[in-house]
């Protein structure tokens, strides 16, 4: 256990604490920041504008990686020839429409084909590289986002990072498919089209209502009997932040509760606190299944968030030069090179020779001196090796399970809206979606886009007058949501699901999936480790036994509060053979009284869910309106 508690936004830190504008509270020197999309001011989540042909090539590569055994077939010349013929002859209007779907004012130009012979050759080369990566990891890079927004000094080059969507249909074992698909406890709860098997909007953390314990003491095993009703209602720190995002981007009422996970010796994860809305005693097998999915999601998140670091010399497109290296690596350990020595080092590198070769050259005293300086660093430096970081805090993940049920009376599920996940309170940096089970439904896709800068003077210089009324977004195409697929992507990607319906309209159908939302690993937010289980019926059932009637939250305040405060003692008292109250009497007491502070009744939780969903709907609408109104700004000079 940490010697000191964490600092939590809304408790110890401003509610609108955002590490894009502040240092991380537990690691001020942390340089690997993760970003969140959804607002034009968040320039760290901008994408470059991409050529239409490049996006078309990404879409083609994605579709080819959906083919069975594509990673072997791409090395078969006969099969590749068939793919080539198919790609070069397919109509491209639909692909073009996908790429420019947000550009309503765009005049479609007369154009040549997007996928040409050369473009297809490049796609095959990329597929072969992806195949090797897939064979080693089981993961597929697809829809690579390109973000270039960091300018180290001197500004002769840019450092950018590709953010990407990761998919896989092999890293989830067949046993895991079977475990999830056959788990009877996952049956729908209601007769609605979308059924929340587990949803973080039920029993969230409610500011000025939920109990809170500053140390993360609530575990999976003791969440109910030991801790239900314990803790204090904290005072909220609502100090304003200076990041410029509208207030609606945060909630002053609610926060989804992640579960904490700890890393094990074998590098797997295990829940260190309960999953909100998943009973920790009734469903241990489902806890194990979710842990396995998270084990699979972690490397996918790693690749999706870190991608590839790209360095481009703005003066020389041939790659690195000495200026680049010197700017990136000024810290040389205890022996620091002076400005003159750095210039000498660059001079040697620009000549394309090593320091040792320079020493062997005769008649160049100046070069000899420079080479000596270079060797000074190469041979006698004492590099500072950083101590290993402590990863004791593990990860925080928000869990959702959902089932979309279609019937002959409700045969089609409508398309969703563009959105990022969560409000900024949750600090969600990445998503993983695992598609568990699909039956009698048509295929659907998940589309992706990113924001772009509104200042595109270079584009105007190259293309001439361009409309400035369209939103500043870059569409990246879509990925099919196939049963058994795991998709992972950063929360800089806005995304939306397409519509789908019943294949056979006379029979019902469904699609079920797990959504995992990764909280910024450099942050710590309020979790189920701090908030005892808030379900009153869980606590009451643990107290009186599993066969009692459903708790309505109607118990005399003094009686219920006393029982809640007694915790373990009350449980032991009622479970004693000699002192246990008859269940009928307990049920009658439960029906007769009033609600109190502490655990929530189901009715109260549902009211909070409606309020939370209304608030987040306003947030998504506000976010989309801001993006839609932010057009390209072209200078007139």
Coordinates of C-alpha atoms in Angstrom, one line a residue:
X1 CA 0.0 0.0 0.0
X2 CA 1.2 3.5 -0.7
X3 CA 2.5 5.4 2.3
X4 CA 0.4 8.4 1.3
X5 CA -3.0 8.6 -0.5
X6 CA -3.2 9.6 -4.1
X7 CA -4.4 13.0 -5.1
X8 CA -7.7 12.8 -6.8
X9 CA -9.3 15.4 -9.2
X10 CA -12.4 16.8 -7.5
X11 CA -11.1 15.9 -4.0
X12 CA -7.5 17.0 -3.6
X13 CA -7.1 18.6 -7.0
X14 CA -9.3 20.9 -9.0
X15 CA -12.3 19.1 -10.5
X16 CA -11.2 20.3 -13.9
X17 CA -7.7 19.1 -13.4
X18 CA -6.3 18.2 -16.8
X19 CA -2.6 17.0 -17.3
X20 CA -2.5 18.4 -20.8
X21 CA -2.2 21.8 -19.0
X22 CA -0.7 20.7 -15.7
X23 CA 1.9 18.3 -14.6
X24 CA 0.9 14.8 -13.5
X25 CA 0.4 14.8 -9.7
X26 CA 2.2 11.5 -9.0
X27 CA 4.9 11.9 -11.7
X28 CA 5.7 15.6 -12.4
X29 CA 8.5 14.6 -14.8
X30 CA 6.3 12.4 -16.9
X31 CA 6.8 13.2 -20.5
X32 CA 4.6 10.6 -22.1
X33 CA 1.2 12.2 -22.1
X34 CA -1.9 10.8 -23.6
X35 CA -4.5 13.0 -25.2
X36 CA -8.3 13.2 -25.5
X37 CA -10.2 14.4 -28.5
X38 CA -13.4 16.2 -28.8
X39 CA -12.6 19.9 -28.7
X40 CA -10.8 22.3 -31.2
X41 CA -8.7 23.7 -28.3
X42 CA -7.1 20.3 -27.7
X43 CA -4.5 20.7 -30.4
X44 CA -2.6 17.7 -29.0
X45 CA -5.3 15.5 -30.5
X46 CA -5.2 17.1 -34.0
X47 CA -4.6 15.0 -37.1
X48 CA -2.8 16.1 -40.2
X49 CA -4.9 16.4 -43.2
X50 CA -4.3 13.4 -45.4
X51 CA -4.5 13.0 -49.1
X52 CA -7.6 11.3 -50.3
X53 CA -5.6 8.5 -52.0
X54 CA -3.7 7.8 -48.7
X55 CA -7.0 7.3 -46.8
X56 CA -8.3 5.1 -49.7
X57 CA -5.2 2.9 -49.4
X58 CA -5.8 2.6 -45.6
X59 CA -9.3 1.5 -46.2
X60 CA -8.2 -1.1 -48.8
X61 CA -5.5 -2.5 -46.5
X62 CA -8.0 -2.7 -43.7
X63 CA -10.5 -4.7 -45.9
X64 CA -7.8 -7.0 -47.1
X65 CA -6.8 -7.8 -43.5
X66 CA -10.4 -9.0 -42.9
X67 CA -9.8 -11.9 -45.4
X68 CA -9.1 -15.3 -43.8
X69 CA -5.3 -16.1 -43.6
X70 CA -4.5 -12.8 -45.3
X71 CA -1.1 -12.9 -43.5
X72 CA -0.1 -15.9 -45.5
X73 CA -1.9 -15.1 -48.7
X74 CA -0.2 -11.8 -49.1
X75 CA 3.0 -13.7 -50.0
X76 CA 1.2 -15.7 -52.7
X77 CA 1.7 -13.9 -56.0
X78 CA -1.3 -15.6 -57.6
X79 CA -3.7 -14.5 -54.9
X80 CA -2.2 -11.0 -54.8
X81 CA -2.8 -10.8 -58.5
X82 CA -6.4 -11.5 -58.0
X83 CA -6.6 -8.9 -55.2
X84 CA -4.9 -6.4 -57.6
X85 CA -7.4 -7.0 -60.4
X86 CA -10.3 -6.7 -57.9
X87 CA -8.9 -3.5 -56.4
X88 CA -8.2 -1.8 -59.8
X89 CA -11.7 -2.5 -61.1
X90 CA -13.9 -1.8 -58.2
X91 CA -16.1 1.4 -58.4
X92 CA -14.6 4.0 -56.0
X93 CA -17.5 6.4 -55.5
X94 CA -18.5 4.7 -52.2
X95 CA -15.0 4.9 -50.9
X96 CA -14.7 8.5 -51.9
X97 CA -18.0 9.3 -50.2
X98 CA -16.7 7.8 -46.9
X99 CA -13.5 9.8 -47.0
X100 CA -15.3 13.2 -47.6
X101 CA -18.5 12.4 -45.6
X102 CA -18.1 15.4 -43.4
X103 CA -17.3 17.8 -46.2
X104 CA -20.9 18.7 -47.2
X105 CA -19.8 21.8 -49.2
X106 CA -17.1 20.0 -51.1
X107 CA -17.4 20.2 -54.9
X108 CA -16.4 16.7 -56.1
X109 CA -13.6 17.2 -58.6
X110 CA -12.9 15.3 -61.8
X111 CA -10.4 12.8 -60.6
X112 CA -8.4 9.7 -61.7
X113 CA -8.7 6.5 -59.8
X114 CA -7.6 6.5 -56.2
X115 CA -6.2 3.0 -56.2
X116 CA -3.6 2.8 -59.0
X117 CA -1.0 0.2 -59.8
X118 CA 1.6 2.0 -57.8
X119 CA -0.8 2.6 -54.9
X120 CA -1.7 -1.1 -54.8
X121 CA 2.0 -2.0 -54.8
X122 CA 2.5 0.2 -51.8
X123 CA -0.5 -1.5 -50.1
X124 CA 1.0 -4.9 -50.7
X125 CA 4.3 -3.8 -49.2
X126 CA 2.5 -2.5 -46.2
X127 CA 0.5 -5.7 -45.9
X128 CA 3.7 -7.8 -45.9
X129 CA 5.1 -5.6 -43.0
X130 CA 1.8 -5.9 -41.1
X131 CA 1.8 -9.7 -41.7
X132 CA 5.1 -10.1 -39.9
X133 CA 3.9 -8.0 -37.0
X134 CA 0.7 -9.9 -36.9
X135 CA 2.5 -13.3 -36.8
X136 CA 4.5 -12.1 -33.8
X137 CA 1.7 -10.3 -31.8
X138 CA -1.7 -11.3 -33.2
X139 CA -2.4 -7.6 -33.7
X140 CA -3.1 -5.6 -36.8
X141 CA -2.4 -1.9 -37.3
X142 CA -5.2 -0.3 -39.2
X143 CA -6.5 3.2 -39.9
X144 CA -3.2 4.8 -38.8
X145 CA -3.9 8.4 -37.5
X146 CA -1.1 10.8 -38.2
X147 CA -0.5 13.5 -35.6
X148 CA 2.4 15.9 -36.0
X149 CA 2.4 18.7 -33.5
X150 CA 5.6 18.8 -31.5
X151 CA 8.4 21.2 -32.5
X152 CA 11.6 20.7 -30.5
X153 CA 14.2 23.5 -30.6
X154 CA 15.6 24.4 -33.0
X155 CA 12.6 24.2 -35.3
X156 CA 14.3 22.4 -38.1
X157 CA 12.3 19.2 -37.8
X158 CA 9.1 17.9 -36.3
X159 CA 8.4 15.0 -34.0
X160 CA 5.1 13.4 -34.6
X161 CA 3.3 10.2 -33.6
X162 CA 1.0 7.9 -35.4
X163 CA -2.1 6.9 -33.4
X164 CA -3.8 3.9 -34.7
X165 CA -6.8 1.5 -34.5
X166 CA -5.7 -2.0 -33.5
X167 CA -7.8 -5.0 -34.3
X168 CA -7.4 -8.8 -33.8
X169 CA -9.4 -11.9 -34.3
X170 CA -6.9 -14.4 -33.0
X171 CA -5.6 -13.1 -29.6
X172 CA -8.8 -14.1 -27.9
X173 CA -8.8 -17.8 -27.5
X174 CA -11.6 -20.1 -28.5
X175 CA -12.0 -21.1 -24.9
X176 CA -12.7 -17.5 -24.0
X177 CA -15.2 -17.2 -26.8
X178 CA -17.0 -20.2 -25.3
X179 CA -16.8 -19.0 -21.7
X180 CA -18.5 -15.7 -22.6
X181 CA -21.0 -17.0 -25.1
X182 CA -22.3 -19.7 -22.8
X183 CA -22.4 -17.7 -19.6
X184 CA -26.0 -17.8 -18.5
X185 CA -25.6 -14.8 -16.1
X186 CA -25.3 -12.5 -19.1
X187 CA -28.9 -12.9 -20.1
X188 CA -30.7 -9.6 -20.8
X189 CA -32.2 -7.8 -17.9
X190 CA -35.0 -6.0 -19.8
X191 CA -37.0 -6.1 -22.9
X192 CA -35.5 -2.9 -24.4
X193 CA -33.5 -2.9 -27.6
X194 CA -30.2 -2.0 -25.8
X195 CA -29.8 -4.0 -22.6
X196 CA -27.2 -2.8 -20.1
X197 CA -25.6 -5.9 -18.7
X198 CA -23.0 -3.8 -16.9
X199 CA -23.1 0.0 -17.3
X200 CA -21.1 2.6 -15.4
X201 CA -24.0 5.1 -15.5
X202 CA -25.7 3.0 -12.8
X203 CA -24.4 3.7 -9.3
X204 CA -21.8 6.2 -10.4
X205 CA -19.8 8.4 -8.0
X206 CA -22.2 11.2 -7.1
X207 CA -20.6 14.3 -5.9
X208 CA -22.1 15.4 -2.5
X209 CA -23.9 12.0 -2.2
X210 CA -21.5 9.1 -2.5
X211 CA -19.4 7.9 0.4
X212 CA -15.6 8.1 -0.2
X213 CA -12.5 6.6 1.5
X214 CA -9.3 8.3 0.7
X215 CA -7.2 5.2 0.8
X216 CA -8.0 2.5 -1.7
X217 CA -9.1 -0.2 0.8
X218 CA -12.2 -1.5 -0.9
X219 CA -11.3 -4.8 -2.6
X220 CA -13.3 -7.4 -4.6
X221 CA -13.8 -9.8 -1.7
X222 CA -14.7 -7.3 1.0
X223 CA -16.6 -4.7 -1.0
X224 CA -20.0 -5.4 0.4
X225 CA -19.9 -7.0 3.9
X226 CA -17.0 -4.9 5.2
X227 CA -17.3 -1.5 3.5
X228 CA -20.9 -0.9 2.3
X229 CA -22.0 2.4 3.8
X230 CA -18.6 3.3 5.2
X231 CA -16.7 6.5 4.4
X232 CA -17.6 10.1 4.3
X233 CA -19.2 12.4 1.7
X234 CA -16.2 14.5 0.6
X235 CA -16.2 18.2 0.0
X236 CA -15.7 18.9 -3.7
X237 CA -12.9 21.0 -5.0
X238 CA -14.5 22.8 -8.0
X239 CA -11.7 25.3 -8.6
X240 CA -11.8 26.4 -12.2
X241 CA -9.0 25.4 -14.6
X242 CA -7.5 27.5 -17.3
X243 CA -7.6 25.1 -20.2
X244 CA -10.3 26.9 -22.1
X245 CA -12.6 24.0 -22.6
X246 CA -16.3 24.7 -21.9
X247 CA -17.6 23.8 -18.5
X248 CA -19.9 21.2 -20.0
X249 CA -16.9 19.0 -20.8
X250 CA -16.7 18.2 -17.1
X251 CA -19.5 17.0 -14.8
X252 CA -19.9 18.6 -11.4
X253 CA -22.4 15.9 -10.5
X254 CA -21.1 12.5 -11.6
X255 CA -18.0 10.4 -12.4
X256 CA -18.0 6.9 -13.8
X257 CA -16.2 4.5 -11.4
X258 CA -13.3 2.5 -12.8
X259 CA -12.0 -0.7 -11.2
X260 CA -8.4 -0.9 -10.1
X261 CA -6.2 -3.6 -11.5
X262 CA -2.8 -4.8 -10.2
X263 CA -0.1 -6.4 -12.3
X264 CA 0.9 -10.0 -11.2
X265 CA 4.3 -11.6 -11.3
X266 CA 3.5 -13.3 -14.7
X267 CA 2.5 -9.8 -16.1
X268 CA -1.2 -10.6 -16.1
X269 CA -3.7 -8.3 -14.3
X270 CA -6.1 -9.0 -11.5
X271 CA -8.9 -6.8 -10.2
X272 CA -7.8 -5.1 -7.0
X273 CA -11.3 -3.6 -6.5
X274 CA -14.7 -4.6 -7.6
X275 CA -16.2 -3.9 -11.0
X276 CA -19.1 -1.4 -10.6
X277 CA -22.4 -3.1 -11.1
X278 CA -20.9 -6.6 -11.3
X279 CA -21.6 -8.5 -8.0
X280 CA -18.2 -9.6 -6.7
X281 CA -19.4 -12.8 -5.0
X282 CA -22.0 -14.0 -7.5
X283 CA -19.9 -13.8 -10.7
X284 CA -16.3 -14.6 -10.0
X285 CA -16.0 -16.4 -13.4
X286 CA -17.0 -13.2 -15.2
X287 CA -14.4 -11.3 -13.2
X288 CA -11.9 -13.8 -14.5
X289 CA -13.1 -13.5 -18.1
X290 CA -12.8 -9.7 -18.0
X291 CA -9.3 -9.9 -16.6
X292 CA -8.4 -12.1 -19.6
X293 CA -9.8 -9.6 -22.0
X294 CA -7.9 -6.8 -20.3
X295 CA -4.7 -8.9 -20.6
X296 CA -5.3 -9.0 -24.3
X297 CA -6.3 -5.4 -24.6
X298 CA -3.1 -4.1 -22.8
X299 CA -0.7 -4.7 -25.7
X300 CA -3.3 -3.5 -28.2
X301 CA -3.7 -0.3 -26.1
X302 CA 0.1 0.0 -26.0
X303 CA 0.4 0.0 -29.8
X304 CA -2.7 2.1 -30.3
X305 CA -1.5 4.9 -28.0
X306 CA 2.2 4.9 -28.7
X307 CA 2.2 4.0 -32.4
X308 CA 5.3 5.0 -34.2
X309 CA 7.4 8.1 -33.5
X310 CA 8.2 9.9 -36.8
X311 CA 11.0 12.5 -37.1
X312 CA 11.2 14.5 -40.3
X313 CA 13.9 17.0 -41.1
X314 CA 12.2 20.2 -42.4
X315 CA 15.2 21.1 -44.5
X316 CA 16.2 17.7 -45.7
X317 CA 13.7 14.9 -46.5
X318 CA 16.4 12.3 -46.6
X319 CA 16.1 11.5 -42.8
X320 CA 18.1 12.4 -39.7
X321 CA 21.0 14.8 -39.7
X322 CA 23.3 16.1 -36.9
X323 CA 21.0 19.0 -36.1
X324 CA 18.2 16.6 -35.4
X325 CA 20.3 14.3 -33.2
X326 CA 21.8 17.2 -31.2
X327 CA 18.4 18.7 -30.6
X328 CA 16.9 15.5 -29.4
X329 CA 19.8 14.4 -27.3
X330 CA 21.3 17.4 -25.6
X331 CA 21.4 15.5 -22.3
X332 CA 24.6 13.5 -22.5
X333 CA 25.0 12.3 -19.0
X334 CA 27.3 13.9 -16.4
X335 CA 29.7 15.1 -19.1
X336 CA 27.8 17.9 -20.9
X337 CA 29.1 19.1 -24.2
X338 CA 29.3 22.8 -24.7
X339 CA 27.7 24.7 -27.5
X340 CA 30.9 24.7 -29.5
X341 CA 31.4 21.0 -28.8
X342 CA 27.9 20.2 -30.0
X343 CA 28.6 22.1 -33.2
X344 CA 31.9 20.1 -33.7
X345 CA 30.0 16.9 -33.1
X346 CA 27.4 17.9 -35.8
X347 CA 30.2 18.8 -38.2
X348 CA 31.8 15.4 -37.9
X349 CA 28.4 13.6 -38.4
X350 CA 27.6 15.8 -41.4
X351 CA 30.8 14.6 -43.0
X352 CA 29.5 11.1 -42.7
X353 CA 32.5 9.7 -40.8
X354 CA 33.0 8.4 -37.2
X355 CA 35.2 10.1 -34.7
X356 CA 37.7 7.2 -35.0
X357 CA 38.0 7.7 -38.7
X358 CA 38.5 11.4 -38.2
X359 CA 41.4 10.7 -35.9
X360 CA 43.1 8.6 -38.7
X361 CA 42.9 11.5 -41.2
X362 CA 46.1 13.4 -41.5
X363 CA 46.7 17.1 -41.9
X364 CA 43.5 18.4 -40.4
X365 CA 44.2 19.7 -36.9
X366 CA 40.7 21.2 -36.6
X367 CA 39.0 18.0 -37.4
X368 CA 41.4 16.2 -35.0
X369 CA 40.3 18.4 -32.2
X370 CA 36.7 17.9 -33.0
X371 CA 37.1 14.1 -33.2
X372 CA 38.8 14.2 -29.8
X373 CA 35.8 16.0 -28.3
X374 CA 33.5 13.4 -29.9
X375 CA 35.5 10.5 -28.4
X376 CA 35.4 12.3 -25.1
X377 CA 31.7 11.7 -25.0
X378 CA 31.8 8.3 -26.7
X379 CA 34.5 6.7 -24.5
X380 CA 34.6 8.3 -21.1
X381 CA 31.1 9.3 -20.3
X382 CA 29.3 7.8 -17.4
X383 CA 25.7 7.5 -18.5
X384 CA 23.0 8.0 -15.9
X385 CA 20.9 4.8 -15.9
X386 CA 17.4 5.6 -14.5
X387 CA 16.1 3.5 -11.7
X388 CA 13.2 1.3 -12.6
X389 CA 9.8 3.0 -12.1
X390 CA 7.4 1.6 -9.6
X391 CA 4.4 0.3 -11.3
X392 CA 2.6 -0.6 -8.1
X393 CA -0.5 1.5 -8.9
X394 CA -1.5 -0.7 -11.9
X395 CA -4.3 0.4 -14.2
X396 CA -7.8 1.8 -13.8
X397 CA -10.4 0.5 -16.3
X398 CA -14.1 1.3 -16.7
X399 CA -16.2 -1.7 -17.8
X400 CA -19.4 -1.9 -19.8
X401 CA -21.2 -4.9 -21.2
X402 CA -24.1 -4.4 -23.5
X403 CA -26.5 -6.5 -25.6
X404 CA -28.4 -5.0 -28.5
X405 CA -31.5 -7.1 -29.0
X406 CA -33.5 -6.9 -32.3
X407 CA -37.0 -8.4 -32.8
X408 CA -39.4 -8.5 -35.8
X409 CA -41.1 -5.5 -34.1
X410 CA -37.8 -3.7 -33.7
X411 CA -35.8 -4.9 -36.7
X412 CA -33.1 -2.2 -37.1
X413 CA -30.6 -0.5 -34.8
X414 CA -30.0 3.1 -35.8
X415 CA -26.6 4.6 -36.5
X416 CA -24.9 6.3 -33.5
X417 CA -23.5 9.8 -33.3
X418 CA -19.9 10.9 -33.4
X419 CA -18.4 10.9 -29.9
X420 CA -15.4 10.4 -27.7
X421 CA -15.8 8.3 -24.6
X422 CA -16.7 9.8 -21.2
X423 CA -16.5 13.3 -20.0
X424 CA -13.1 14.8 -19.0
X425 CA -13.7 13.7 -15.3
X426 CA -12.9 10.1 -16.4
X427 CA -9.6 10.9 -18.2
X428 CA -10.3 8.1 -20.6
X429 CA -7.3 7.8 -23.1
X430 CA -8.2 4.5 -24.9
X431 CA -11.0 2.1 -25.7
X432 CA -11.0 -1.6 -26.3
X433 CA -14.1 -3.3 -27.7
X434 CA -14.5 -7.1 -27.8
X435 CA -17.4 -8.4 -29.9
X436 CA -18.7 -11.4 -28.1
X437 CA -21.6 -12.7 -30.0
X438 CA -23.7 -11.9 -33.0
X439 CA -26.7 -13.8 -34.2
X440 CA -29.0 -13.0 -37.2
X441 CA -27.8 -9.5 -37.7
X442 CA -26.3 -7.7 -40.7
X443 CA -22.7 -6.5 -40.5
X444 CA -21.9 -3.1 -39.1
X445 CA -18.9 -0.9 -39.0
X446 CA -17.2 1.5 -36.6
X447 CA -16.2 4.8 -38.4
X448 CA -13.3 7.0 -37.1
X449 CA -12.3 10.6 -37.5
X450 CA -10.0 13.1 -35.9
X451 CA -9.9 16.9 -35.6
X452 CA -7.5 18.9 -37.7
X453 CA -6.1 22.4 -37.4
X454 CA -8.3 25.2 -38.7
X455 CA -5.2 27.0 -40.1
X456 CA -4.4 25.4 -43.5
X457 CA -2.6 28.1 -45.4
X458 CA -0.4 25.6 -47.1
X459 CA -3.4 23.8 -48.4
X460 CA -4.8 26.9 -50.0
X461 CA -1.4 27.7 -51.6
X462 CA -1.4 24.2 -53.2
X463 CA -5.0 23.9 -54.2
X464 CA -6.3 27.4 -54.6
X465 CA -9.6 28.6 -53.1
X466 CA -11.0 26.0 -50.8
X467 CA -14.3 26.1 -48.9
X468 CA -13.9 27.1 -45.2
X469 CA -17.4 26.1 -44.1
X470 CA -16.8 22.4 -43.5
X471 CA -15.8 21.1 -40.1
X472 CA -12.1 20.7 -39.4
X473 CA -12.0 16.9 -39.3
X474 CA -10.1 14.1 -41.0
X475 CA -12.2 11.0 -41.8
X476 CA -10.2 7.8 -41.5
X477 CA -12.8 5.3 -42.8
X478 CA -14.3 2.4 -40.9
X479 CA -13.6 -1.1 -39.4
X480 CA -16.0 -3.9 -39.5
X481 CA -17.3 -5.1 -36.1
X482 CA -17.0 -8.8 -36.5
X483 CA -17.8 -11.4 -33.8
X484 CA -14.6 -12.4 -32.0
X485 CA -12.8 -9.2 -33.0
X486 CA -11.0 -7.0 -30.5
X487 CA -10.6 -3.4 -31.5
X488 CA -8.5 -0.9 -29.6
X489 CA -8.0 2.8 -30.3
X490 CA -7.1 6.1 -28.6
X491 CA -9.7 8.5 -27.3
X492 CA -8.4 11.1 -29.8
X493 CA -10.5 9.3 -32.4
X494 CA -14.1 10.3 -32.6
X495 CA -16.1 7.3 -33.6
X496 CA -19.7 6.1 -34.4
X497 CA -21.3 2.8 -35.1
X498 CA -23.3 2.3 -38.3
X499 CA -26.8 1.0 -38.4
X500 CA -27.6 -2.7 -38.7
X501 CA -30.6 -4.9 -38.8
X502 CA -32.0 -8.4 -38.8
X503 CA -30.9 -10.7 -41.6
X504 CA -34.1 -12.7 -41.3
X505 CA -36.8 -10.2 -40.3
X506 CA -39.0 -13.0 -39.0
X507 CA -36.6 -14.0 -36.2
X508 CA -34.9 -12.1 -33.4
X509 CA -31.2 -11.3 -33.3
X510 CA -28.6 -9.8 -31.1
X511 CA -25.1 -8.3 -30.9
X512 CA -23.2 -8.4 -27.6
X513 CA -19.9 -6.8 -26.7
X514 CA -17.7 -5.7 -23.9
X515 CA -16.3 -2.1 -23.8
X516 CA -13.2 -1.4 -21.7
X517 CA -12.1 2.2 -21.2
X518 CA -8.6 2.9 -20.0
X519 CA -8.0 5.7 -17.6
X520 CA -4.8 7.7 -18.2
X521 CA -2.2 5.5 -16.5
X522 CA -0.4 8.6 -15.3
X523 CA -3.5 9.8 -13.5
X524 CA -5.4 8.4 -10.5
X525 CA -9.2 9.1 -10.3
X526 CA -11.8 8.1 -7.8
X527 CA -12.5 4.4 -8.2
X528 CA -14.3 1.5 -6.7
X529 CA -11.2 1.2 -4.4
X530 CA -12.4 4.4 -2.7
X531 CA -16.1 4.0 -3.0
X532 CA -17.8 1.1 -1.3
X533 CA -20.5 -0.7 -3.3
X534 CA -23.5 1.6 -3.4
X535 CA -26.2 -1.1 -4.2
X536 CA -28.5 -1.2 -1.2
X537 CA -29.9 -4.6 -2.3
X538 CA -26.3 -6.1 -2.4
X539 CA -25.7 -5.0 1.2
X540 CA -29.1 -6.2 2.4
X541 CA -28.8 -9.5 0.7
X542 CA -25.4 -10.1 2.3
X543 CA -27.0 -9.3 5.6
X544 CA -30.2 -11.4 5.6
X545 CA -29.5 -14.0 2.9
X546 CA -30.1 -14.4 -0.9
X547 CA -33.7 -15.3 -0.8
X548 CA -35.1 -12.1 0.7
X549 CA -37.4 -9.9 -1.3
X550 CA -35.9 -7.0 -3.3
X551 CA -34.9 -4.1 -1.2
X552 CA -37.0 -1.0 -1.9
X553 CA -35.0 1.3 0.3
X554 CA -37.9 1.6 2.8
X555 CA -36.6 1.1 6.3
X556 CA -36.7 3.3 9.3
X557 CA -33.7 5.6 9.1
X558 CA -32.3 4.9 12.5
X559 CA -32.5 1.1 12.1
X560 CA -31.0 1.0 8.7
X561 CA -28.3 3.5 9.5
X562 CA -27.4 1.5 12.6
X563 CA -27.1 -1.7 10.6
X564 CA -25.1 0.0 7.9
X565 CA -22.7 1.5 10.4
X566 CA -22.2 -1.9 12.2
X567 CA -21.0 -3.6 9.0
X568 CA -19.4 -6.9 9.9
X569 CA -20.9 -7.0 13.4
X570 CA -24.4 -6.6 12.0
X571 CA -23.9 -9.3 9.5
X572 CA -22.5 -11.7 12.1
X573 CA -25.4 -10.9 14.4
X574 CA -28.1 -11.6 11.8
X575 CA -26.4 -14.7 10.6
X576 CA -26.2 -16.2 14.1
X577 CA -28.5 -19.2 14.4
X578 CA -29.7 -18.0 17.8
X579 CA -30.1 -14.3 17.0
X580 CA -31.0 -14.1 13.3
X581 CA -34.3 -12.3 12.7
X582 CA -36.9 -14.2 10.6
X583 CA -36.6 -13.2 6.9
X584 CA -40.3 -12.2 6.8
X585 CA -39.8 -9.7 9.6
X586 CA -36.7 -8.2 7.9
X587 CA -38.6 -7.9 4.6
X588 CA -41.5 -6.2 6.4
X589 CA -39.0 -3.7 8.0
X590 CA -37.5 -3.1 4.7
X591 CA -40.8 -2.3 3.1
X592 CA -42.0 0.0 5.9
X593 CA -39.4 2.7 6.4
X594 CA -37.4 5.5 4.8
X595 CA -34.3 5.9 2.7
X596 CA -31.0 7.0 4.4
X597 CA -27.5 8.1 3.4
X598 CA -25.1 5.3 2.3
X599 CA -26.1 2.7 -0.2
X600 CA -28.6 3.7 -2.9
X601 CA -31.9 2.0 -3.8
X602 CA -32.4 0.9 -7.3
X603 CA -34.9 3.7 -7.9
X604 CA -32.4 6.4 -6.8
X605 CA -29.7 4.9 -8.9
X606 CA -32.0 4.9 -12.0
X607 CA -32.8 8.6 -11.4
X608 CA -29.1 9.4 -11.2
X609 CA -28.6 7.4 -14.4
X610 CA -31.2 9.5 -16.3
X611 CA -29.7 12.7 -15.0
X612 CA -26.2 11.6 -15.9
X613 CA -27.3 10.5 -19.4
X614 CA -29.0 13.9 -20.0
X615 CA -25.9 15.7 -18.9
X616 CA -23.6 13.6 -21.2
X617 CA -26.0 14.0 -24.1
X618 CA -25.6 17.8 -23.7
X619 CA -21.9 17.4 -23.6
X620 CA -21.8 15.3 -26.8
X621 CA -24.1 17.8 -28.5
X622 CA -22.0 20.8 -27.4
X623 CA -18.8 19.1 -28.5
X624 CA -20.2 18.2 -31.9
X625 CA -21.7 21.7 -32.3
X626 CA -18.3 23.3 -31.6
X627 CA -16.5 21.0 -34.0
X628 CA -19.2 21.6 -36.7
X629 CA -18.9 25.4 -36.4
X630 CA -15.1 25.4 -36.5
X631 CA -14.2 25.8 -40.2
X632 CA -10.9 26.2 -41.9
X633 CA -9.3 29.7 -41.6
X634 CA -7.4 30.8 -44.6
X635 CA -5.3 33.9 -44.5
X636 CA -5.9 36.5 -47.1
X637 CA -2.3 37.7 -47.5

